[in-house]
Amino acid sequence: MTMAINEEKLHGFVGKMLGDVGGGMSVPTVRLGFRLGLFDALAQAPATAGELAARAGGLHERYVREWALAQAANGYIDYDAAAERFSISPEQAMVFVHRDSPVYLAGAFEIIAAMIEAEARVEQCFRNGTGVRWGDHAGCLFCATGAFFRPGYVNNIVQAWIPALDGVEAKLKKGARVADVGCGVGFSTLLMADAYPASEFVGFDFHAPSIDEARRHAEGHGYGDRVRFEVAAAKEIEEDGFDLITMYDCLHDMGDPRGCARHMRQMLASDGCWMIVEPIAGDTPAENMNPVGRLYYNASTMICVPTSLDQEVGEGLGAQAGEARLAQIVREGGFASVRRATEGPFNMVLEAR
């Protein structure tokens, strides 16, 4: 049976696909721009291709010209055709230059590259229902993940997320014990430690190379004994009595989030609080059919679900689990109350007690 083609819809869809394919093709050129310092060099002042090549350390002008024209066509930098000069606007610099900007996206391009590199492994997971161990995905995915989340953490943990918890900030200022479970390379742990010097922090992660990187990040910062990093799976942490447990963007990656919730309850002091930061999501797939949901569903297909299915139980929550499902899991772990303390464009923050 032949279906009639709506030409207007077809042209609109092809136009969308041209944008998507162009965005995909931009990934390697943008990564080159970050690694070669081209975005940083252009941020100093407008430049011709030759000036930009020289400013970036003597790169080959012909390659730099083609790269710059590609970024101009992407809309990532600006091009003055009459003067043949390139420039980067303040808004573009927020994404490509300023590392503490909340929308700095260097890590996002690294994650995309890692997802593509892991394609063959994930294809086998589709065929046989297995998973991919976190350290085996591709390249330095754990480094890329840390870089991707860092800008959000820099701009939200101390400024918005912890203050949204009931009475927690006052405790941290006075002196409290904090466990940062699933700390990765330690950005979140160290941001909290810098902000609350009277408190003690322990970062836990099951991935030993991430903990090694976290310890390197902590070296030379004068934390002394009040900050340390330990290799441990969430359910195997042997310490307790914590006033605050934080978990940033990782509960949905765990194979047994229900068992994790039960263990977090055992680790907390009687009046303690568990802060769970998770990707923003509605409770039904229909609510997630938007640009943010698109990012998270794709990343979840390639990273989050394979990571969970590699582990014990393998619940496979995915990055768009939603508040209702997460809250149910937390309550089953023995917590009396779960509330959404705050949210942003990319994350929601749950408070469990």
PDB file of N, CA and C in Angstrom, residues 25-81:
ATOM      1  N   MET A  25      28.222  16.369  12.293  1.00  0.00           N
ATOM      2  CA  MET A  25      29.503  16.560  11.615  1.00  0.00           C
ATOM      3  C   MET A  25      30.367  17.615  12.298  1.00  0.00           C
ATOM      4  N   SER A  26      29.760  18.454  13.120  1.00  0.00           N
ATOM      5  CA  SER A  26      30.543  19.483  13.811  1.00  0.00           C
ATOM      6  C   SER A  26      31.352  18.919  14.969  1.00  0.00           C
ATOM      7  N   VAL A  27      31.006  17.718  15.444  1.00  0.00           N
ATOM      8  CA  VAL A  27      31.644  17.210  16.663  1.00  0.00           C
ATOM      9  C   VAL A  27      33.160  17.124  16.538  1.00  0.00           C
ATOM     10  N   PRO A  28      33.729  16.489  15.506  1.00  0.00           N
ATOM     11  CA  PRO A  28      35.196  16.421  15.454  1.00  0.00           C
ATOM     12  C   PRO A  28      35.858  17.775  15.258  1.00  0.00           C
ATOM     13  N   THR A  29      35.251  18.677  14.489  1.00  0.00           N
ATOM     14  CA  THR A  29      35.895  19.979  14.275  1.00  0.00           C
ATOM     15  C   THR A  29      35.847  20.821  15.541  1.00  0.00           C
ATOM     16  N   VAL A  30      34.737  20.732  16.290  1.00  0.00           N
ATOM     17  CA  VAL A  30      34.661  21.477  17.549  1.00  0.00           C
ATOM     18  C   VAL A  30      35.673  20.929  18.551  1.00  0.00           C
ATOM     19  N   ARG A  31      35.810  19.618  18.630  1.00  0.00           N
ATOM     20  CA  ARG A  31      36.799  19.030  19.545  1.00  0.00           C
ATOM     21  C   ARG A  31      38.203  19.494  19.188  1.00  0.00           C
ATOM     22  N   LEU A  32      38.495  19.568  17.893  1.00  0.00           N
ATOM     23  CA  LEU A  32      39.796  20.099  17.476  1.00  0.00           C
ATOM     24  C   LEU A  32      39.958  21.540  17.937  1.00  0.00           C
ATOM     25  N   GLY A  33      38.904  22.320  17.825  1.00  0.00           N
ATOM     26  CA  GLY A  33      38.976  23.716  18.247  1.00  0.00           C
ATOM     27  C   GLY A  33      39.289  23.864  19.717  1.00  0.00           C
ATOM     28  N   PHE A  34      38.691  23.005  20.554  1.00  0.00           N
ATOM     29  CA  PHE A  34      39.005  23.039  21.981  1.00  0.00           C
ATOM     30  C   PHE A  34      40.451  22.616  22.225  1.00  0.00           C
ATOM     31  N   ARG A  35      40.859  21.492  21.624  1.00  0.00           N
ATOM     32  CA  ARG A  35      42.195  20.953  21.909  1.00  0.00           C
ATOM     33  C   ARG A  35      43.309  21.851  21.388  1.00  0.00           C
ATOM     34  N   LEU A  36      43.087  22.492  20.252  1.00  0.00           N
ATOM     35  CA  LEU A  36      44.111  23.356  19.661  1.00  0.00           C
ATOM     36  C   LEU A  36      44.067  24.786  20.174  1.00  0.00           C
ATOM     37  N   GLY A  37      43.124  25.091  21.030  1.00  0.00           N
ATOM     38  CA  GLY A  37      43.040  26.433  21.605  1.00  0.00           C
ATOM     39  C   GLY A  37      42.508  27.485  20.651  1.00  0.00           C
ATOM     40  N   LEU A  38      41.796  27.069  19.609  1.00  0.00           N
ATOM     41  CA  LEU A  38      41.345  28.031  18.603  1.00  0.00           C
ATOM     42  C   LEU A  38      40.222  28.917  19.123  1.00  0.00           C
ATOM     43  N   PHE A  39      39.297  28.369  19.883  1.00  0.00           N
ATOM     44  CA  PHE A  39      38.237  29.205  20.447  1.00  0.00           C
ATOM     45  C   PHE A  39      38.826  30.230  21.417  1.00  0.00           C
ATOM     46  N   ASP A  40      39.747  29.786  22.265  1.00  0.00           N
ATOM     47  CA  ASP A  40      40.387  30.706  23.214  1.00  0.00           C
ATOM     48  C   ASP A  40      41.151  31.805  22.483  1.00  0.00           C
ATOM     49  N   ALA A  41      41.865  31.431  21.431  1.00  0.00           N
ATOM     50  CA  ALA A  41      42.646  32.416  20.683  1.00  0.00           C
ATOM     51  C   ALA A  41      41.739  33.437  20.007  1.00  0.00           C
ATOM     52  N   LEU A  42      40.626  32.975  19.468  1.00  0.00           N
ATOM     53  CA  LEU A  42      39.713  33.890  18.793  1.00  0.00           C
ATOM     54  C   LEU A  42      39.049  34.830  19.784  1.00  0.00           C
ATOM     55  N   ALA A  43      38.867  34.379  21.015  1.00  0.00           N
ATOM     56  CA  ALA A  43      38.238  35.221  22.031  1.00  0.00           C
ATOM     57  C   ALA A  43      39.081  36.435  22.382  1.00  0.00           C
ATOM     58  N   GLN A  44      40.383  36.411  22.064  1.00  0.00           N
ATOM     59  CA  GLN A  44      41.253  37.548  22.368  1.00  0.00           C
ATOM     60  C   GLN A  44      40.899  38.762  21.522  1.00  0.00           C
ATOM     61  N   ALA A  45      40.565  38.525  20.251  1.00  0.00           N
ATOM     62  CA  ALA A  45      40.216  39.616  19.331  1.00  0.00           C
ATOM     63  C   ALA A  45      39.835  38.998  17.995  1.00  0.00           C
ATOM     64  N   PRO A  46      39.024  39.706  17.172  1.00  0.00           N
ATOM     65  CA  PRO A  46      38.729  39.213  15.824  1.00  0.00           C
ATOM     66  C   PRO A  46      40.010  38.972  15.045  1.00  0.00           C
ATOM     67  N   ALA A  47      39.975  38.023  14.107  1.00  0.00           N
ATOM     68  CA  ALA A  47      41.202  37.648  13.408  1.00  0.00           C
ATOM     69  C   ALA A  47      40.893  37.083  12.037  1.00  0.00           C
ATOM     70  N   THR A  48      41.826  37.275  11.112  1.00  0.00           N
ATOM     71  CA  THR A  48      41.800  36.532   9.856  1.00  0.00           C
ATOM     72  C   THR A  48      42.264  35.108  10.146  1.00  0.00           C
ATOM     73  N   ALA A  49      42.141  34.242   9.174  1.00  0.00           N
ATOM     74  CA  ALA A  49      42.597  32.865   9.372  1.00  0.00           C
ATOM     75  C   ALA A  49      44.087  32.835   9.680  1.00  0.00           C
ATOM     76  N   GLY A  50      44.850  33.657   8.981  1.00  0.00           N
ATOM     77  CA  GLY A  50      46.290  33.692   9.221  1.00  0.00           C
ATOM     78  C   GLY A  50      46.628  34.185  10.611  1.00  0.00           C
ATOM     79  N   GLU A  51      45.947  35.241  11.043  1.00  0.00           N
ATOM     80  CA  GLU A  51      46.190  35.773  12.389  1.00  0.00           C
ATOM     81  C   GLU A  51      45.784  34.759  13.457  1.00  0.00           C
ATOM     82  N   LEU A  52      44.674  34.084  13.218  1.00  0.00           N
ATOM     83  CA  LEU A  52      44.225  33.085  14.183  1.00  0.00           C
ATOM     84  C   LEU A  52      45.191  31.908  14.254  1.00  0.00           C
ATOM     85  N   ALA A  53      45.694  31.480  13.110  1.00  0.00           N
ATOM     86  CA  ALA A  53      46.659  30.377  13.079  1.00  0.00           C
ATOM     87  C   ALA A  53      47.915  30.738  13.852  1.00  0.00           C
ATOM     88  N   ALA A  54      48.397  31.960  13.662  1.00  0.00           N
ATOM     89  CA  ALA A  54      49.598  32.399  14.377  1.00  0.00           C
ATOM     90  C   ALA A  54      49.325  32.520  15.871  1.00  0.00           C
ATOM     91  N   ARG A  55      48.185  33.080  16.213  1.00  0.00           N
ATOM     92  CA  ARG A  55      47.835  33.315  17.618  1.00  0.00           C
ATOM     93  C   ARG A  55      47.654  32.008  18.383  1.00  0.00           C
ATOM     94  N   ALA A  56      47.245  30.960  17.681  1.00  0.00           N
ATOM     95  CA  ALA A  56      47.017  29.665  18.325  1.00  0.00           C
ATOM     96  C   ALA A  56      48.287  28.822  18.395  1.00  0.00           C
ATOM     97  N   GLY A  57      49.422  29.432  18.126  1.00  0.00           N
ATOM     98  CA  GLY A  57      50.689  28.726  18.302  1.00  0.00           C
ATOM     99  C   GLY A  57      51.347  28.290  17.019  1.00  0.00           C
ATOM    100  N   GLY A  58      51.038  28.952  15.924  1.00  0.00           N
ATOM    101  CA  GLY A  58      51.690  28.622  14.666  1.00  0.00           C
ATOM    102  C   GLY A  58      51.085  27.436  13.952  1.00  0.00           C
ATOM    103  N   LEU A  59      49.759  27.360  13.935  1.00  0.00           N
ATOM    104  CA  LEU A  59      49.090  26.275  13.220  1.00  0.00           C
ATOM    105  C   LEU A  59      49.103  26.554  11.714  1.00  0.00           C
ATOM    106  N   HIS A  60      48.770  25.535  10.932  1.00  0.00           N
ATOM    107  CA  HIS A  60      48.761  25.666   9.472  1.00  0.00           C
ATOM    108  C   HIS A  60      47.548  26.493   9.051  1.00  0.00           C
ATOM    109  N   GLU A  61      47.799  27.590   8.332  1.00  0.00           N
ATOM    110  CA  GLU A  61      46.740  28.545   8.016  1.00  0.00           C
ATOM    111  C   GLU A  61      45.609  27.921   7.205  1.00  0.00           C
ATOM    112  N   ARG A  62      45.926  27.068   6.244  1.00  0.00           N
ATOM    113  CA  ARG A  62      44.878  26.531   5.387  1.00  0.00           C
ATOM    114  C   ARG A  62      43.872  25.691   6.183  1.00  0.00           C
ATOM    115  N   TYR A  63      44.399  24.904   7.117  1.00  0.00           N
ATOM    116  CA  TYR A  63      43.499  24.126   7.965  1.00  0.00           C
ATOM    117  C   TYR A  63      42.666  25.037   8.863  1.00  0.00           C
ATOM    118  N   VAL A  64      43.307  26.055   9.415  1.00  0.00           N
ATOM    119  CA  VAL A  64      42.598  26.970  10.313  1.00  0.00           C
ATOM    120  C   VAL A  64      41.491  27.706   9.562  1.00  0.00           C
ATOM    121  N   ARG A  65      41.756  28.094   8.318  1.00  0.00           N
ATOM    122  CA  ARG A  65      40.725  28.786   7.540  1.00  0.00           C
ATOM    123  C   ARG A  65      39.509  27.878   7.335  1.00  0.00           C
ATOM    124  N   GLU A  66      39.748  26.631   6.960  1.00  0.00           N
ATOM    125  CA  GLU A  66      38.617  25.729   6.724  1.00  0.00           C
ATOM    126  C   GLU A  66      37.866  25.448   8.026  1.00  0.00           C
ATOM    127  N   TRP A  67      38.611  25.299   9.100  1.00  0.00           N
ATOM    128  CA  TRP A  67      37.996  25.094  10.412  1.00  0.00           C
ATOM    129  C   TRP A  67      37.119  26.291  10.786  1.00  0.00           C
ATOM    130  N   ALA A  68      37.650  27.483  10.610  1.00  0.00           N
ATOM    131  CA  ALA A  68      36.908  28.687  10.991  1.00  0.00           C
ATOM    132  C   ALA A  68      35.651  28.861  10.141  1.00  0.00           C
ATOM    133  N   LEU A  69      35.760  28.567   8.839  1.00  0.00           N
ATOM    134  CA  LEU A  69      34.579  28.654   7.983  1.00  0.00           C
ATOM    135  C   LEU A  69      33.528  27.620   8.406  1.00  0.00           C
ATOM    136  N   ALA A  70      33.978  26.450   8.815  1.00  0.00           N
ATOM    137  CA  ALA A  70      33.051  25.433   9.301  1.00  0.00           C
ATOM    138  C   ALA A  70      32.318  25.921  10.553  1.00  0.00           C
ATOM    139  N   GLN A  71      33.065  26.532  11.474  1.00  0.00           N
ATOM    140  CA  GLN A  71      32.429  27.012  12.706  1.00  0.00           C
ATOM    141  C   GLN A  71      31.491  28.189  12.433  1.00  0.00           C
ATOM    142  N   ALA A  72      31.842  29.015  11.457  1.00  0.00           N
ATOM    143  CA  ALA A  72      30.950  30.107  11.077  1.00  0.00           C
ATOM    144  C   ALA A  72      29.666  29.552  10.465  1.00  0.00           C
ATOM    145  N   ALA A  73      29.804  28.530   9.612  1.00  0.00           N
ATOM    146  CA  ALA A  73      28.617  27.897   9.028  1.00  0.00           C
ATOM    147  C   ALA A  73      27.780  27.214  10.104  1.00  0.00           C
ATOM    148  N   ASN A  74      28.447  26.691  11.126  1.00  0.00           N
ATOM    149  CA  ASN A  74      27.732  26.101  12.263  1.00  0.00           C
ATOM    150  C   ASN A  74      26.941  27.148  13.039  1.00  0.00           C
ATOM    151  N   GLY A  75      27.392  28.407  12.952  1.00  0.00           N
ATOM    152  CA  GLY A  75      26.834  29.448  13.799  1.00  0.00           C
ATOM    153  C   GLY A  75      27.540  29.557  15.129  1.00  0.00           C
ATOM    154  N   TYR A  76      28.694  28.892  15.248  1.00  0.00           N
ATOM    155  CA  TYR A  76      29.418  28.864  16.524  1.00  0.00           C
ATOM    156  C   TYR A  76      30.361  30.057  16.662  1.00  0.00           C
ATOM    157  N   ILE A  77      30.805  30.646  15.557  1.00  0.00           N
ATOM    158  CA  ILE A  77      31.555  31.891  15.553  1.00  0.00           C
ATOM    159  C   ILE A  77      30.970  32.769  14.442  1.00  0.00           C
ATOM    160  N   ASP A  78      31.401  34.021  14.377  1.00  0.00           N
ATOM    161  CA  ASP A  78      30.890  34.959  13.371  1.00  0.00           C
ATOM    162  C   ASP A  78      31.938  35.213  12.301  1.00  0.00           C
ATOM    163  N   TYR A  79      31.461  35.561  11.098  1.00  0.00           N
ATOM    164  CA  TYR A  79      32.357  35.790   9.956  1.00  0.00           C
ATOM    165  C   TYR A  79      31.976  37.088   9.252  1.00  0.00           C
ATOM    166  N   ASP A  80      32.950  37.988   9.134  1.00  0.00           N
ATOM    167  CA  ASP A  80      32.799  39.229   8.377  1.00  0.00           C
ATOM    168  C   ASP A  80      33.378  38.973   6.986  1.00  0.00           C
ATOM    169  N   ALA A  81      32.503  38.736   6.004  1.00  0.00           N
ATOM    170  CA  ALA A  81      32.968  38.345   4.673  1.00  0.00           C
ATOM    171  C   ALA A  81      33.783  39.443   4.011  1.00  0.00           C
TER     172      ALA A  81
END
